[in-house]
PDB file of C-alpha atoms in Angstrom:
ATOM      1  CA  GLN A   1     168.018 148.136 343.146  1.00 76.00           C
ATOM      2  CA  LYS A   2     166.336 148.462 346.674  1.00 83.00           C
ATOM      3  CA  GLU A   3     164.929 145.075 347.731  1.00 90.00           C
ATOM      4  CA  VAL A   4     161.428 147.444 348.669  1.00 94.00           C
ATOM      5  CA  GLU A   5     160.343 150.011 347.111  1.00 95.00           C
ATOM      6  CA  GLN A   6     158.124 152.611 348.299  1.00 94.00           C
ATOM      7  CA  ASP A   7     156.930 156.058 347.087  1.00 85.00           C
ATOM      8  CA  PRO A   8     157.606 158.205 349.215  1.00 81.00           C
ATOM      9  CA  GLY A   9     155.148 161.384 348.442  1.00 84.00           C
ATOM     10  CA  PRO A  10     153.817 163.437 349.617  1.00 91.00           C
ATOM     11  CA  LEU A  11     150.119 162.628 349.411  1.00 95.00           C
ATOM     12  CA  SER A  12     147.690 165.342 350.402  1.00 97.00           C
ATOM     13  CA  VAL A  13     143.911 163.888 350.214  1.00 97.00           C
ATOM     14  CA  PRO A  14     140.742 165.551 351.659  1.00 97.00           C
ATOM     15  CA  GLU A  15     139.132 164.204 354.670  1.00 98.00           C
ATOM     16  CA  GLY A  16     137.085 161.443 354.158  1.00 98.00           C
ATOM     17  CA  ALA A  17     138.825 160.430 350.838  1.00 98.00           C
ATOM     18  CA  ILE A  18     140.195 156.638 350.684  1.00 97.00           C
ATOM     19  CA  VAL A  19     143.734 156.566 350.555  1.00 97.00           C
ATOM     20  CA  SER A  20     146.007 153.751 349.363  1.00 97.00           C
ATOM     21  CA  LEU A  21     149.676 153.291 350.252  1.00 97.00           C
ATOM     22  CA  ASN A  22     152.001 150.675 348.163  1.00 97.00           C
ATOM     23  CA  CYS A  23     155.756 148.842 348.398  1.00 97.00           C
ATOM     24  CA  THR A  24     156.561 146.574 345.794  1.00 97.00           C
ATOM     25  CA  TYR A  25     159.949 143.917 346.624  1.00 96.00           C
ATOM     26  CA  SER A  26     162.100 142.072 345.124  1.00 95.00           C
ATOM     27  CA  ASN A  27     162.486 138.739 347.278  1.00 91.00           C
ATOM     28  CA  SER A  28     160.307 135.854 347.328  1.00 90.00           C
ATOM     29  CA  ALA A  29     161.443 134.761 350.302  1.00 87.00           C
ATOM     30  CA  PHE A  30     159.981 137.488 352.223  1.00 89.00           C
ATOM     31  CA  GLN A  31     156.673 136.374 354.016  1.00 87.00           C
ATOM     32  CA  TYR A  32     155.311 138.206 356.334  1.00 88.00           C
ATOM     33  CA  PHE A  33     154.319 141.625 355.538  1.00 93.00           C
ATOM     34  CA  MET A  34     153.702 144.948 358.352  1.00 93.00           C
ATOM     35  CA  TRP A  35     152.628 148.471 358.294  1.00 96.00           C
ATOM     36  CA  TYR A  36     153.978 151.360 360.588  1.00 97.00           C
ATOM     37  CA  ARG A  37     153.135 154.164 361.148  1.00 97.00           C
ATOM     38  CA  GLN A  38     155.023 157.154 362.188  1.00 97.00           C
ATOM     39  CA  TYR A  39     154.222 160.782 363.678  1.00 97.00           C
ATOM     40  CA  SER A  40     156.508 163.231 363.198  1.00 94.00           C
ATOM     41  CA  ARG A  41     159.320 163.401 365.713  1.00 93.00           C
ATOM     42  CA  LYS A  42     157.905 159.746 367.109  1.00 95.00           C
ATOM     43  CA  GLY A  43     158.991 156.066 366.528  1.00 95.00           C
ATOM     44  CA  PRO A  44     157.180 153.519 364.195  1.00 96.00           C
ATOM     45  CA  GLU A  45     153.925 152.218 365.381  1.00 95.00           C
ATOM     46  CA  LEU A  46     153.019 148.896 364.696  1.00 93.00           C
ATOM     47  CA  LEU A  47     149.582 149.315 362.042  1.00 95.00           C
ATOM     48  CA  MET A  48     149.319 145.996 360.516  1.00 92.00           C
ATOM     49  CA  TYR A  49     150.545 142.594 360.185  1.00 88.00           C
ATOM     50  CA  THR A  50     149.861 139.436 357.628  1.00 87.00           C
ATOM     51  CA  TYR A  51     151.971 136.870 356.617  1.00 82.00           C
ATOM     52  CA  SER A  52     149.843 135.441 353.887  1.00 81.00           C
ATOM     53  CA  SER A  53     147.909 137.086 350.687  1.00 86.00           C
ATOM     54  CA  GLY A  54     144.425 138.129 350.561  1.00 89.00           C
ATOM     55  CA  ASN A  55     143.019 140.723 352.757  1.00 92.00           C
ATOM     56  CA  LYS A  56     143.288 141.712 356.522  1.00 93.00           C
ATOM     57  CA  GLU A  57     140.834 144.340 357.939  1.00 95.00           C
ATOM     58  CA  ASP A  58     141.005 146.338 361.359  1.00 94.00           C
ATOM     59  CA  GLY A  59     138.661 149.187 360.969  1.00 96.00           C
ATOM     60  CA  ARG A  60     139.405 151.599 358.920  1.00 97.00           C
ATOM     61  CA  PHE A  61     142.706 149.953 357.565  1.00 97.00           C
ATOM     62  CA  THR A  62     143.089 147.002 355.169  1.00 97.00           C
ATOM     63  CA  ALA A  63     146.060 145.236 354.654  1.00 96.00           C
ATOM     64  CA  GLN A  64     146.347 143.931 351.081  1.00 96.00           C
ATOM     65  CA  VAL A  65     149.225 141.246 349.889  1.00 95.00           C
ATOM     66  CA  ASP A  66     149.549 139.928 346.939  1.00 94.00           C
ATOM     67  CA  LYS A  67     152.335 137.737 346.864  1.00 93.00           C
ATOM     68  CA  SER A  68     152.354 136.372 343.133  1.00 93.00           C
ATOM     69  CA  SER A  69     153.315 139.848 342.233  1.00 94.00           C
ATOM     70  CA  LYS A  70     155.502 141.651 345.134  1.00 95.00           C
ATOM     71  CA  TYR A  71     153.140 143.750 346.296  1.00 95.00           C
ATOM     72  CA  ILE A  72     151.656 145.149 349.413  1.00 96.00           C
ATOM     73  CA  SER A  73     148.945 148.090 349.908  1.00 96.00           C
ATOM     74  CA  LEU A  74     147.338 149.880 352.597  1.00 97.00           C
ATOM     75  CA  PHE A  75     144.131 151.222 351.899  1.00 97.00           C
ATOM     76  CA  ILE A  76     142.329 153.597 354.654  1.00 98.00           C
ATOM     77  CA  ARG A  77     138.851 154.720 354.600  1.00 98.00           C
ATOM     78  CA  ASP A  78     137.102 157.446 355.684  1.00 98.00           C
ATOM     79  CA  SER A  79     140.770 158.992 356.295  1.00 98.00           C
ATOM     80  CA  GLN A  80     140.776 161.943 359.090  1.00 98.00           C
ATOM     81  CA  PRO A  81     143.489 164.384 359.861  1.00 97.00           C
ATOM     82  CA  SER A  82     144.961 162.366 362.633  1.00 97.00           C
ATOM     83  CA  ASP A  83     146.094 159.807 360.041  1.00 98.00           C
ATOM     84  CA  SER A  84     148.519 162.726 358.408  1.00 98.00           C
ATOM     85  CA  ALA A  85     151.341 160.398 359.278  1.00 97.00           C
ATOM     86  CA  THR A  86     154.518 158.914 357.271  1.00 96.00           C
ATOM     87  CA  TYR A  87     153.082 155.172 356.926  1.00 97.00           C
ATOM     88  CA  LEU A  88     156.529 152.428 356.363  1.00 97.00           C
ATOM     89  CA  CYS A  89     155.850 149.061 355.092  1.00 96.00           C
ATOM     90  CA  ALA A  90     158.395 146.487 356.151  1.00 94.00           C
ATOM     91  CA  MET A  91     158.558 142.891 355.662  1.00 92.00           C
ATOM     92  CA  GLY A  92     160.831 139.850 355.987  1.00 86.00           C
ATOM     93  CA  PRO A  93     161.468 135.822 356.060  1.00 82.00           C
ATOM     94  CA  LEU A  94     159.658 133.701 358.331  1.00 73.00           C
ATOM     95  CA  SER A  95     162.414 132.541 360.959  1.00 68.00           C
ATOM     96  CA  GLY A  96     162.199 130.946 364.428  1.00 58.00           C
ATOM     97  CA  GLY A  97     163.763 134.030 366.427  1.00 59.00           C
ATOM     98  CA  TYR A  98     165.233 137.198 365.523  1.00 64.00           C
ATOM     99  CA  ASN A  99     163.326 138.545 362.345  1.00 67.00           C
ATOM    100  CA  LYS A 100     164.884 140.401 359.732  1.00 78.00           C
ATOM    101  CA  LEU A 101     162.944 143.280 358.601  1.00 87.00           C
ATOM    102  CA  ILE A 102     163.254 145.280 355.225  1.00 91.00           C
ATOM    103  CA  PHE A 103     161.747 148.283 355.529  1.00 93.00           C
ATOM    104  CA  GLY A 104     160.245 150.942 352.364  1.00 94.00           C
ATOM    105  CA  ALA A 105     161.355 154.724 352.518  1.00 93.00           C
ATOM    106  CA  GLY A 106     158.190 155.493 354.076  1.00 95.00           C
ATOM    107  CA  THR A 107     155.052 157.489 352.028  1.00 96.00           C
ATOM    108  CA  ARG A 108     154.146 160.766 353.920  1.00 95.00           C
ATOM    109  CA  LEU A 109     149.845 161.506 353.734  1.00 97.00           C
ATOM    110  CA  ALA A 110     148.861 164.368 354.755  1.00 97.00           C
ATOM    111  CA  VAL A 111     144.608 164.202 355.237  1.00 98.00           C
ATOM    112  CA  HIS A 112     142.942 168.193 355.448  1.00 97.00           C
ATOM    113  CA  PRO A 113     139.732 169.006 356.350  1.00 95.00           C
TER     114      PRO A 113
ATOM    115  CA  ASP B   1     155.688 151.975 374.061  1.00 58.00           C
ATOM    116  CA  ALA B   2     156.438 148.388 374.848  1.00 67.00           C
ATOM    117  CA  GLY B   3     158.129 149.930 377.891  1.00 86.00           C
ATOM    118  CA  ILE B   4     161.594 151.138 375.779  1.00 94.00           C
ATOM    119  CA  THR B   5     162.681 154.408 376.462  1.00 97.00           C
ATOM    120  CA  GLN B   6     165.799 155.623 374.718  1.00 98.00           C
ATOM    121  CA  SER B   7     168.638 158.794 376.172  1.00 97.00           C
ATOM    122  CA  PRO B   8     169.456 161.065 375.063  1.00 98.00           C
ATOM    123  CA  ARG B   9     166.724 162.396 373.395  1.00 97.00           C
ATOM    124  CA  HIS B  10     168.563 164.677 371.913  1.00 98.00           C
ATOM    125  CA  LYS B  11     172.628 165.016 371.143  1.00 98.00           C
ATOM    126  CA  VAL B  12     174.907 167.420 369.774  1.00 98.00           C
ATOM    127  CA  THR B  13     178.722 166.001 369.463  1.00 97.00           C
ATOM    128  CA  GLU B  14     181.618 167.190 367.468  1.00 97.00           C
ATOM    129  CA  THR B  15     183.232 165.006 364.582  1.00 98.00           C
ATOM    130  CA  GLY B  16     185.907 162.769 366.265  1.00 97.00           C
ATOM    131  CA  THR B  17     184.765 162.278 369.817  1.00 97.00           C
ATOM    132  CA  PRO B  18     183.225 159.154 371.384  1.00 96.00           C
ATOM    133  CA  VAL B  19     178.456 158.737 371.871  1.00 97.00           C
ATOM    134  CA  THR B  20     177.284 156.072 373.193  1.00 98.00           C
ATOM    135  CA  LEU B  21     173.259 156.065 373.251  1.00 98.00           C
ATOM    136  CA  ARG B  22     171.224 153.593 375.629  1.00 98.00           C
ATOM    137  CA  CYS B  23     168.063 151.537 374.928  1.00 98.00           C
ATOM    138  CA  HIS B  24     166.639 150.295 377.960  1.00 97.00           C
ATOM    139  CA  GLN B  25     163.355 148.416 378.146  1.00 96.00           C
ATOM    140  CA  THR B  26     161.388 146.940 381.148  1.00 92.00           C
ATOM    141  CA  GLU B  27     159.662 143.864 379.970  1.00 88.00           C
ATOM    142  CA  ASN B  28     162.636 141.235 379.880  1.00 88.00           C
ATOM    143  CA  HIS B  29     162.337 140.531 375.868  1.00 88.00           C
ATOM    144  CA  ARG B  30     165.491 139.000 374.341  1.00 87.00           C
ATOM    145  CA  TYR B  31     165.916 140.427 370.986  1.00 89.00           C
ATOM    146  CA  MET B  32     166.889 143.993 370.948  1.00 93.00           C
ATOM    147  CA  TYR B  33     168.068 146.140 367.668  1.00 95.00           C
ATOM    148  CA  TRP B  34     169.196 149.484 367.020  1.00 97.00           C
ATOM    149  CA  TYR B  35     168.182 151.093 363.484  1.00 97.00           C
ATOM    150  CA  ARG B  36     169.158 154.722 362.024  1.00 98.00           C
ATOM    151  CA  GLN B  37     166.565 156.464 359.999  1.00 97.00           C
ATOM    152  CA  ASP B  38     167.496 158.534 357.403  1.00 94.00           C
ATOM    153  CA  PRO B  39     165.649 160.787 354.686  1.00 87.00           C
ATOM    154  CA  GLY B  40     165.481 158.421 351.243  1.00 82.00           C
ATOM    155  CA  HIS B  41     166.554 155.434 352.809  1.00 85.00           C
ATOM    156  CA  GLY B  42     163.580 154.191 355.951  1.00 87.00           C
ATOM    157  CA  LEU B  43     164.725 152.769 358.874  1.00 94.00           C
ATOM    158  CA  ARG B  44     168.336 150.397 358.591  1.00 95.00           C
ATOM    159  CA  LEU B  45     169.758 148.463 360.767  1.00 94.00           C
ATOM    160  CA  ILE B  46     172.937 148.937 362.013  1.00 96.00           C
ATOM    161  CA  HIS B  47     173.417 145.690 364.932  1.00 96.00           C
ATOM    162  CA  TYR B  48     170.574 143.310 366.637  1.00 93.00           C
ATOM    163  CA  SER B  49     171.314 141.331 370.076  1.00 93.00           C
ATOM    164  CA  TYR B  50     169.757 138.245 370.820  1.00 87.00           C
ATOM    165  CA  GLY B  51     170.515 138.144 374.478  1.00 88.00           C
ATOM    166  CA  VAL B  52     173.467 138.771 376.796  1.00 91.00           C
ATOM    167  CA  LYS B  53     176.872 139.154 375.194  1.00 90.00           C
ATOM    168  CA  ASP B  54     175.026 137.665 372.066  1.00 91.00           C
ATOM    169  CA  THR B  55     175.830 140.640 369.328  1.00 93.00           C
ATOM    170  CA  ASP B  56     175.176 140.702 365.422  1.00 91.00           C
ATOM    171  CA  LYS B  57     175.644 143.090 362.544  1.00 93.00           C
ATOM    172  CA  GLY B  58     172.863 144.382 360.441  1.00 92.00           C
ATOM    173  CA  GLU B  59     173.747 146.197 357.047  1.00 90.00           C
ATOM    174  CA  VAL B  60     175.279 149.513 358.190  1.00 95.00           C
ATOM    175  CA  SER B  61     177.156 148.513 361.181  1.00 95.00           C
ATOM    176  CA  ASP B  62     180.629 150.067 359.416  1.00 96.00           C
ATOM    177  CA  GLY B  63     181.397 153.051 362.377  1.00 96.00           C
ATOM    178  CA  TYR B  64     179.101 151.581 365.421  1.00 98.00           C
ATOM    179  CA  SER B  65     179.985 148.919 367.622  1.00 97.00           C
ATOM    180  CA  VAL B  66     177.053 147.474 370.313  1.00 97.00           C
ATOM    181  CA  SER B  67     176.938 146.188 373.763  1.00 97.00           C
ATOM    182  CA  ARG B  68     174.381 143.878 375.708  1.00 97.00           C
ATOM    183  CA  SER B  69     175.437 142.933 379.630  1.00 95.00           C
ATOM    184  CA  LYS B  70     172.338 142.996 381.213  1.00 95.00           C
ATOM    185  CA  THR B  71     168.832 142.289 379.490  1.00 94.00           C
ATOM    186  CA  GLU B  72     167.090 145.945 380.071  1.00 96.00           C
ATOM    187  CA  ASP B  73     170.074 147.823 378.345  1.00 97.00           C
ATOM    188  CA  PHE B  74     171.601 147.732 374.803  1.00 98.00           C
ATOM    189  CA  LEU B  75     174.136 150.585 374.280  1.00 98.00           C
ATOM    190  CA  LEU B  76     175.111 151.693 370.862  1.00 98.00           C
ATOM    191  CA  THR B  77     178.842 153.489 370.797  1.00 98.00           C
ATOM    192  CA  LEU B  78     180.265 155.320 368.082  1.00 97.00           C
ATOM    193  CA  GLU B  79     183.570 155.291 368.664  1.00 94.00           C
ATOM    194  CA  SER B  80     184.590 158.431 366.588  1.00 97.00           C
ATOM    195  CA  ALA B  81     181.955 160.188 365.080  1.00 97.00           C
ATOM    196  CA  THR B  82     181.311 161.625 361.617  1.00 97.00           C
ATOM    197  CA  SER B  83     179.080 163.880 359.988  1.00 97.00           C
ATOM    198  CA  SER B  84     177.413 160.767 357.905  1.00 97.00           C
ATOM    199  CA  GLN B  85     176.236 159.431 360.766  1.00 98.00           C
ATOM    200  CA  THR B  86     174.335 162.825 361.916  1.00 98.00           C
ATOM    201  CA  SER B  87     170.764 161.126 362.228  1.00 98.00           C
ATOM    202  CA  VAL B  88     167.690 159.432 363.929  1.00 98.00           C
ATOM    203  CA  TYR B  89     168.427 156.611 366.186  1.00 98.00           C
ATOM    204  CA  PHE B  90     165.550 153.885 367.109  1.00 98.00           C
ATOM    205  CA  CYS B  91     165.871 150.956 369.357  1.00 97.00           C
ATOM    206  CA  ALA B  92     163.351 148.029 369.416  1.00 95.00           C
ATOM    207  CA  ILE B  93     162.042 145.237 370.376  1.00 92.00           C
ATOM    208  CA  SER B  94     161.200 141.917 368.916  1.00 85.00           C
ATOM    209  CA  GLU B  95     157.822 140.887 370.609  1.00 71.00           C
ATOM    210  CA  PRO B  96     156.496 137.163 369.573  1.00 63.00           C
ATOM    211  CA  PHE B  97     153.518 136.638 368.130  1.00 59.00           C
ATOM    212  CA  GLY B  98     151.623 133.820 366.788  1.00 55.00           C
ATOM    213  CA  GLY B  99     155.626 132.614 365.036  1.00 56.00           C
ATOM    214  CA  VAL B 100     155.930 136.717 363.439  1.00 60.00           C
ATOM    215  CA  TYR B 101     158.240 138.378 365.637  1.00 69.00           C
ATOM    216  CA  GLU B 102     157.009 142.059 365.814  1.00 81.00           C
ATOM    217  CA  GLN B 103     158.867 144.791 366.291  1.00 88.00           C
ATOM    218  CA  TYR B 104     158.162 147.419 368.988  1.00 91.00           C
ATOM    219  CA  PHE B 105     160.058 151.094 369.301  1.00 95.00           C
ATOM    220  CA  GLY B 106     161.484 153.523 371.403  1.00 96.00           C
ATOM    221  CA  PRO B 107     161.161 157.092 370.698  1.00 96.00           C
ATOM    222  CA  GLY B 108     164.459 158.023 368.863  1.00 97.00           C
ATOM    223  CA  THR B 109     167.551 159.879 369.783  1.00 98.00           C
ATOM    224  CA  ARG B 110     168.277 162.272 367.435  1.00 97.00           C
ATOM    225  CA  LEU B 111     171.805 162.421 366.811  1.00 98.00           C
ATOM    226  CA  THR B 112     173.723 165.751 364.879  1.00 98.00           C
ATOM    227  CA  VAL B 113     177.839 165.502 364.540  1.00 98.00           C
ATOM    228  CA  THR B 114     179.059 169.016 363.673  1.00 96.00           C
TER     229      THR B 114
END
């Protein structure tokens, strides 16, 4: 069983829809959680990170963490065609230096006009 | 893009040949990482470095070696390339922020081993 599970999709939604992307994990030591966006043939870019349970909002994006259920989500409001990309969750334990990140396999999202 | 470049960006090589990929950063980051990305597996850590000449293995290090003789350069070498090493390789750096080390990625190198 993988430490981080992520539904690969693809997920296809109409423009303006609310998108929910999710990951589950099994390691209780994971304390910080990140979401990356990756456009085709590009490197992943960091969207958001959080290290506490609850919600964190940044514009149209909301990251949600439920440590008791070992479940994290990324919500995208008013989705746009430019949001079409693969979204990767990543997580790891807190440390004073090198941070070991474990990535989900990524969910491919297509937002059509 | 955190000042990270990777070279080459694309390479086709034959089984059994050595291959070296280069990651170059311009902002003096201490931590550097090499990942490979394959369908269904996401990003998997090959090796990482926490300083000049200080490196350690990740989860998929077999068949790979690394070197870091200067802060700005982190080299990944496939001693004898195999078809299973066909992948997209990403370099990343860590930047400390509030105690959490965010990772930033380069543009990637697409390697095909025939």
